[in-house]
Every structure is written in C-alpha cells, then in structure tokens.
C-alpha angles and dihedrals in degrees: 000000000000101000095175086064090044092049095040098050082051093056092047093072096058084096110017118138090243089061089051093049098050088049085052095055086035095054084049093051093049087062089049096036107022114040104020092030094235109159096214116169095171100085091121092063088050077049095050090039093061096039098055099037084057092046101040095046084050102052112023101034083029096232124171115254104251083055090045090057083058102046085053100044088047082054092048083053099038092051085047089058092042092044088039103054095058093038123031096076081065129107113258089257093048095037080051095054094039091050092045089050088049100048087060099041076066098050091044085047091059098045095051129108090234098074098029090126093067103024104026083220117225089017108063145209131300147128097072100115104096095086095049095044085049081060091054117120092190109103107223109277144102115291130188124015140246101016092336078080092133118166113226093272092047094046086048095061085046090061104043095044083056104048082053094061097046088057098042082045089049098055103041079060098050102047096049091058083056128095086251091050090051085053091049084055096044081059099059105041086044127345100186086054092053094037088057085060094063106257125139095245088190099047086053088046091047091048092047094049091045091050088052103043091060092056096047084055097050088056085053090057091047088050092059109035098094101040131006147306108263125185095207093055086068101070134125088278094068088055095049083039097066084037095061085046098051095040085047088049102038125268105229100045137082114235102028093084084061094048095043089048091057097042081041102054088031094056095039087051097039088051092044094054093039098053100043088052096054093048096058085043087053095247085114126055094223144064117272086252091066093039088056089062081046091075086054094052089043078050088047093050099037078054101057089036075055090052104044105034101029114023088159098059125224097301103032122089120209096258080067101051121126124244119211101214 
C-alpha cells in the first residue's frame, strides 16, 4: 500500500473548499442547534439554496459574482422566513420531520422539468466561474507546498472560503456574548421560562433561523465556487453529515463546528482512501467497492459512540449541552 499518497490526499482536505463548506453549515446549525435548540434537519436545502441562487443569478441574469453571493445568501434568509412562519410554533420531533420534508421538496424542486431553464435539472449547474477568477489577485503561478499545491484559482477559492468563515465564526461569537445571544440561550434550556419574562419567543426563533440559515447558505456558495452545482450532492447525507460535524465539534461552541468539520472530512478521506487500498491488497475480505461503504458504516458508529459517550463534543462541557424539548 502507498501510504505517502494515502497521507497526503488526507492532508489535502484540511482546506478544501468542501471542508470549508461543511464548517460553514455546521456554524449555522450550531445557531439553530446548538444555541436556540432548533432540531433542524433541512440545512442541505439552505446549501442548495445558495448554491443555486448564486449560480443561477451568474449564469442566467449574468451578475457579477460578488452580486450573485448575495442573491444566494437573500435567498438562504428569505427561505428561513418562509420555512420559519409555518414551523417554528412546532414541538423539536415534528419541527424535525417537517425541516428534513422540506429540505427534499427543494431538492426535488431543483431537479424537476418544470424549472430546467433555470436549473437544467438533473444535470446540474456549471460554467459560472469567469467573473470570480477575473476577481482573482493571485497572479497565475503555483502556490503552497506537499498536498497544500493550489494554482492561483484554486488557492483563490481557498481564501475566500476562508475569509467567509472567519467571518461567519466571528459573528456567531460575537452575537452569543450579546443580551440576544443570552436569550437564545434562555430558549433552549427553557422557552416558557423565557417567554414569562416577556420576550417574543417566535420573533428570537425567526431571527436565529434566519442567522443560521445565511450562513448555511454561504457554505452552499463555497461548496460550489470551484466546480459545479450538482443536485445529488444535495440528499439527506449532506444534512447528517453536518450533524455528525457539529455533534464531533460541540454543538454549543464556536469554534468546534470548524474543528469537527476538519477531523470529520480527514478521517472520512483518510478511511476512504485506506480501505479501499487493503482490500485490493487482500487485508480485507472484500472488493475495494464495498471497502469504500465501510467507511459510512465506521461515520455512522463513531456518531452514535459520540451520542452516547460525548454529547458535548470535543469542545463543549456539560453546563453547555443542548436539551431536545
């Protein structure tokens, strides 16, 4: 087995854009999850939704692509008001059946004939890049070193990807440490309590999702920026994936979406390139196909060890668990 190409296509994903991508829905779940205690299983439709508003607003109305992020996050807010007004009033197992429905009703949405103009349904989205590689500062040339090698498009979506979670990171921080923050916090440990004291549980509820939501978007524009919009990409996995990142990392702390999202997406590369590998060397009684699930069944363990052994993450402490209620 070739263990320097195993260890170096791990490494690789410390700052893909799909790690960035998945810290980004993660950071807006933990406003949602973690800090309102809003079970929302629909964050791949806030994804798809960003990710097709800045896509679609690129190559169909021809917008630049700074326009086209804000078309998409609008959307991602404008999706959390429309989701929020029928839902939120519902009790945490019915608002997660109801998120996870919807999440699909928009997948569904994208992929059908009705809207192919504008989606090309099945097919997908790409060839929207020109106007954000014209942005690019980077002069044409190799950047980084070992598997961090990025051209200068490639290093470009990097940075921007990054500069977006910083900011998403920043202001997550820095609205938890403020009086609406605390009252977030008051309605997940206990909403009626909150609620006696005179405050709009709704409104708070509304203005979390819709926090949230933005910034779930925005991880659905990262996704996309270096390759293409594609529909499948958008299933129920993606959502249990940023679940299993923001219950690894902690879900009621700031930077442990961040951290789960890059143990997450090193361990799942590093097992998807691993098995395979001893199975076509004969370790492993199997092909290298059915090495490759293995790695989903090792995820889906590692979730409920996580569950039942460490509820808080890795950063989180006990006073800052979350209650389903």
């Amino acid at each position: 087995m070739d263990f320097g190409s195993i260890f170096s296509n791990t490494a690789a994903y410390l700052f893909s854009p799909t790690t960035i991508a998945y810290a980004l829905a993660a950071t807006g779940l933990a406003v949602h999850f973690g800090y309102t205690g809003l079970l929302n299983f629909g964050m791949a439709a806030f994804m798809a939704i960003g990710g097709y508003g800045y896509a679609i607003s690129v190559l169909t109305f021809g917008f630049p692509w700074w326009a086209g992020v804000l078309v998409g996050v609008i959307a991602g807010a404008l999706f959390a008001l429309i989701l929020g007004i029928p839902t939120l009033r519902l009790r945490a197992d019915y608002l997660a059946i109801a998120t996870i429905a919807t999440a699909e009703v928009v997948r569904l949405l994208f992929l059908t004939e009705l809207f192919k103009d504008w989606t090309n349904s099945a097919g997908g989205l790409s060839g929207y890049h020109q106007s954000f590689r014209d942005a690019n500062p980077f002069p044409p040339g190799t950047y980084g070193f070992g598997p961090w090698t990025y051209n200068a498009n490639d290093l470009w979506v990097r940075v921007v990807g990054l500069l977006a979670l910083a900011a998403s990171v920043l202001l997550v921080w820095a609205l938890m440490r403020s009086p609406w923050g605390r009252v977030l916090k008051g309605i997940r440990e206990d909403e009626d309590a909150v609620r006696s004291l005179g405050k709009n549980v709704f409104a708070y509820k509304m203005q979390a999702l819709v926090v949230g939501g933005v910034i779930g978007a925005l991880g659905g524009i990262v996704f996309v920026l270096p390759s293409a919009v594609i529909p499948g990409s958008y299933s129920t996995s993606l959502t249990f994936f940023i679940w299993t990142i923001l219950l690894l990392g902690g879900a009621a702390t700031v930077l442990g979406p961040t951290l789960g999202a890059v143990l997450f997406w090193l361990v799942f590369a590093f097992l998807g390139a691993l098995l395979p590998a001893m199975a076509t060397a004969g370790y492993l009684p199997m092909s290298s196909a059915q090495a490759d699930v293995v790695r989903y069944i090792v995820i889906g363990v590692v979730l409920m060890l996580i569950v039942i052994f460490r509820p808080q993450g890795i950063l989180g402490n006990k006073r800052e668990m979350t209650f389903v209620k």
